[in-house]
Coordinates of C-alpha atoms in Angstrom, one line a residue:
Chain G
E1 CA -62.5 124.3 -38.0
A2 CA -59.9 121.6 -39.1
Q3 CA -58.5 120.1 -36.0
V4 CA -57.0 117.1 -34.2
T5 CA -58.5 116.7 -30.7
Q6 CA -56.7 114.7 -27.9
N7 CA -58.1 113.8 -24.6
P8 CA -57.3 114.1 -21.8
R9 CA -54.8 117.1 -21.8
Y10 CA -53.3 116.1 -18.5
L11 CA -53.3 112.7 -16.8
I12 CA -51.7 111.4 -13.6
T13 CA -52.0 107.7 -13.1
V14 CA -50.4 104.8 -11.2
T15 CA -48.2 102.1 -12.5
G16 CA -50.1 99.2 -14.1
K17 CA -53.5 100.9 -14.4
K18 CA -54.7 100.7 -18.0
L19 CA -55.4 103.9 -19.8
T20 CA -56.5 105.2 -23.2
V21 CA -55.7 108.5 -24.8
T22 CA -58.2 109.4 -27.5
C23 CA -57.4 111.2 -30.7
S24 CA -60.0 112.4 -33.3
Q25 CA -59.6 114.3 -36.5
N26 CA -62.3 116.0 -38.6
M27 CA -60.5 116.4 -41.9
N28 CA -61.1 112.9 -43.3
H29 CA -57.3 112.2 -43.2
E30 CA -56.1 108.8 -44.0
Y31 CA -52.8 109.0 -42.2
M32 CA -52.6 109.3 -38.4
S33 CA -49.7 108.8 -36.0
W34 CA -48.7 109.1 -32.3
Y35 CA -45.5 110.6 -30.9
R36 CA -43.9 111.1 -27.6
Q37 CA -41.8 114.1 -26.8
D38 CA -39.1 113.9 -24.1
P39 CA -36.4 116.4 -23.2
G40 CA -33.2 115.8 -25.1
L41 CA -34.8 113.0 -27.2
G42 CA -37.1 115.1 -29.4
L43 CA -40.3 113.7 -30.9
R44 CA -40.3 109.9 -31.5
Q45 CA -42.9 108.1 -33.4
I46 CA -44.8 105.4 -31.5
Y47 CA -47.3 104.0 -34.1
Y48 CA -48.8 105.1 -37.3
S49 CA -51.8 104.2 -39.4
M50 CA -52.2 104.6 -43.2
N51 CA -55.9 103.8 -43.1
V52 CA -58.7 102.0 -41.3
E53 CA -57.4 98.7 -39.9
V54 CA -53.9 99.4 -41.2
T55 CA -51.4 100.2 -38.4
D56 CA -47.6 99.8 -38.1
K57 CA -44.9 100.3 -35.5
G58 CA -42.8 103.5 -35.3
D59 CA -39.5 103.8 -33.5
V60 CA -40.7 103.3 -29.9
P61 CA -43.8 101.0 -29.9
E62 CA -43.0 98.9 -26.8
G63 CA -45.7 99.2 -24.1
Y64 CA -48.3 100.8 -26.4
K65 CA -51.2 99.6 -28.5
V66 CA -53.3 101.4 -31.1
S67 CA -56.4 100.7 -33.1
R68 CA -58.0 102.2 -36.2
K69 CA -61.5 101.0 -36.4
E70 CA -62.8 104.3 -37.9
K71 CA -61.0 106.8 -40.1
R72 CA -61.4 109.7 -37.6
N73 CA -60.3 108.0 -34.4
F74 CA -56.9 106.6 -33.5
P75 CA -56.7 105.9 -29.7
L76 CA -53.4 105.1 -27.9
I77 CA -53.7 102.4 -25.3
L78 CA -51.2 101.8 -22.4
E79 CA -52.2 98.4 -21.1
S80 CA -49.8 98.5 -18.1
P81 CA -48.2 102.0 -17.8
S82 CA -44.8 102.3 -16.2
P83 CA -43.0 105.5 -15.0
N84 CA -40.7 105.5 -18.1
Q85 CA -43.9 106.2 -20.1
T86 CA -44.2 109.6 -18.4
S87 CA -44.0 112.0 -21.3
L88 CA -45.8 114.5 -23.5
Y89 CA -47.8 112.7 -26.2
F90 CA -49.0 114.1 -29.5
C91 CA -51.4 112.7 -32.1
A92 CA -51.1 113.9 -35.7
S93 CA -52.9 113.5 -39.0
S94 CA -52.4 114.2 -42.7
L95 CA -53.5 113.3 -46.2
G96 CA -50.1 111.8 -47.0
T97 CA -46.7 113.3 -46.8
G98 CA -45.7 113.9 -43.3
P99 CA -47.8 114.7 -40.2
A100 CA -49.5 117.9 -41.0
F101 CA -51.9 118.6 -38.1
F102 CA -51.0 117.9 -34.5
G103 CA -53.3 117.7 -31.4
Q104 CA -52.8 119.9 -28.4
G105 CA -50.8 117.2 -26.5
T106 CA -51.4 115.0 -23.5
R107 CA -49.1 115.3 -20.6
L108 CA -49.0 111.9 -18.9
T109 CA -47.4 111.2 -15.5
V110 CA -47.1 107.6 -14.3
V111 CA -46.2 107.3 -10.6
Chain V
T1 CA -33.3 105.5 -32.8
Q2 CA -31.9 107.6 -35.6
L3 CA -32.4 111.4 -35.1
L4 CA -31.9 114.1 -37.6
E5 CA -29.1 116.5 -36.5
Q6 CA -30.2 120.1 -36.1
S7 CA -27.9 123.0 -35.6
P8 CA -27.6 125.2 -33.7
Q9 CA -29.4 123.8 -30.7
F10 CA -30.0 127.3 -29.3
L11 CA -30.0 130.7 -30.9
S12 CA -30.7 134.0 -29.3
I13 CA -30.7 137.0 -31.6
Q14 CA -31.8 140.6 -31.9
E15 CA -34.9 141.6 -33.8
G16 CA -34.0 142.4 -37.4
E17 CA -31.1 139.9 -37.7
N18 CA -31.0 137.1 -40.2
L19 CA -30.4 133.5 -39.2
T20 CA -30.1 130.0 -40.7
V21 CA -31.0 126.7 -39.1
Y22 CA -29.6 123.4 -40.5
C23 CA -31.0 119.9 -40.6
N24 CA -28.6 117.1 -41.6
S25 CA -28.6 113.3 -41.9
S26 CA -26.6 110.6 -43.6
S27 CA -29.9 109.2 -45.0
V28 CA -31.8 110.2 -48.1
F29 CA -35.3 111.5 -47.4
S30 CA -38.4 110.9 -49.5
S31 CA -39.8 114.1 -48.0
L32 CA -38.8 116.6 -45.3
Q33 CA -41.0 118.8 -43.2
W34 CA -40.3 121.9 -41.0
Y35 CA -42.4 122.8 -38.0
R36 CA -42.5 125.5 -35.3
Q37 CA -43.6 124.5 -31.8
E38 CA -44.5 126.8 -28.9
P39 CA -44.4 125.8 -25.3
G40 CA -47.4 123.6 -24.3
E41 CA -48.6 123.2 -27.9
G42 CA -48.3 120.8 -30.8
P43 CA -45.9 121.5 -33.7
V44 CA -47.3 123.5 -36.5
L45 CA -46.3 122.5 -40.0
L46 CA -44.5 125.3 -41.9
V47 CA -43.5 123.5 -45.2
T48 CA -42.9 120.2 -46.9
V49 CA -40.2 119.7 -49.5
V50 CA -39.9 116.6 -51.7
T51 CA -37.6 117.5 -54.6
G52 CA -33.8 117.7 -54.3
G53 CA -32.7 121.4 -54.7
E54 CA -36.2 122.6 -54.0
V55 CA -36.6 126.1 -52.5
K56 CA -39.8 127.3 -50.9
K57 CA -40.6 130.6 -49.4
L58 CA -43.1 131.5 -46.7
K59 CA -43.0 135.3 -46.1
R60 CA -39.6 135.9 -44.4
L61 CA -38.8 132.2 -44.2
T62 CA -36.9 130.4 -46.9
F63 CA -36.6 126.6 -46.9
Q64 CA -34.1 124.7 -49.0
F65 CA -33.8 120.9 -49.6
G66 CA -30.4 119.7 -50.5
D67 CA -29.7 118.3 -53.9
A68 CA -29.0 114.9 -52.5
R69 CA -32.1 115.1 -50.3
K70 CA -30.0 114.5 -47.2
D71 CA -30.1 117.9 -45.7
S72 CA -32.2 121.0 -45.4
S73 CA -32.0 124.6 -44.2
L74 CA -34.3 127.2 -42.9
H75 CA -33.4 130.9 -43.3
I76 CA -35.2 133.7 -41.6
T77 CA -34.8 137.2 -42.8
A78 CA -35.2 140.1 -40.4
A79 CA -36.3 138.0 -37.5
Q80 CA -39.1 139.2 -35.3
P81 CA -40.1 138.3 -31.7
G82 CA -43.1 136.4 -33.1
D83 CA -40.6 134.0 -34.7
T84 CA -39.5 132.8 -31.2
G85 CA -40.1 129.0 -30.8
L86 CA -38.7 125.5 -31.3
Y87 CA -38.0 124.7 -34.9
L88 CA -38.1 121.0 -35.8
C89 CA -37.3 119.2 -39.0
A90 CA -38.7 115.7 -39.7
G91 CA -38.4 113.3 -42.5
D92 CA -39.3 109.9 -44.0
T93 CA -36.2 108.0 -45.2
S94 CA -38.0 104.9 -46.6
G95 CA -41.2 106.1 -48.1
T96 CA -43.1 104.1 -45.5
Y97 CA -44.4 107.1 -43.5
K98 CA -42.2 106.2 -40.6
Y99 CA -41.1 109.7 -39.6
I100 CA -38.1 110.7 -37.6
F101 CA -37.6 114.2 -36.0
G102 CA -34.7 116.3 -35.3
T103 CA -33.9 117.4 -31.8
G104 CA -34.8 121.0 -32.6
T105 CA -33.4 124.5 -32.6
R106 CA -34.7 126.7 -29.9
L107 CA -34.8 130.3 -31.2
K108 CA -35.3 133.4 -29.2
V109 CA -35.7 136.8 -30.9
L110 CA -35.2 139.7 -28.6
A111 CA -37.1 143.0 -29.2

């Protein structure tokens, strides 16, 4: 089954404690991206990647890092999380035009 | 952060009624996508439009891309309770795969 898998689904952490949200796709897609979804602000792109070792900033990259060492994986790293990064996060992938498949989401709370 | 303007924000209608949702911007889009999102889940891609004036149909849903590629509409004929959800448009204005999302139209179809 074609899918994008995110882990964990839910995470509560403390300010400053480094964390990684994993994202994996099984469709051999070149394009992958990360979004955060906040009430009243909609979905905002954090980072995207056109292929292995090729990443670029979206609209809200501050406080986040990504890496694309393999085609299937695109982890999101928060080196020092802060409460304003509390949000619902989605990973997505596609062959090209627009994010086509989204993961189930990761609900992150930073206290 | 530029957002696509969607209207209306909320819509509550009876089963069997028709409706139209709009997605507008002052920017020209290389491509535009429509999604439906249900609570606690990731958005599901409904359609991608790339050519000005393009019309695509998906069962009872009709999508239109404006001639100038700055706006789009989604028309649902004879809405059903299963159409309930958050409808999102998203687009890439620069051909760089840097996508922006609209704030969404929350649709509720009453049986």
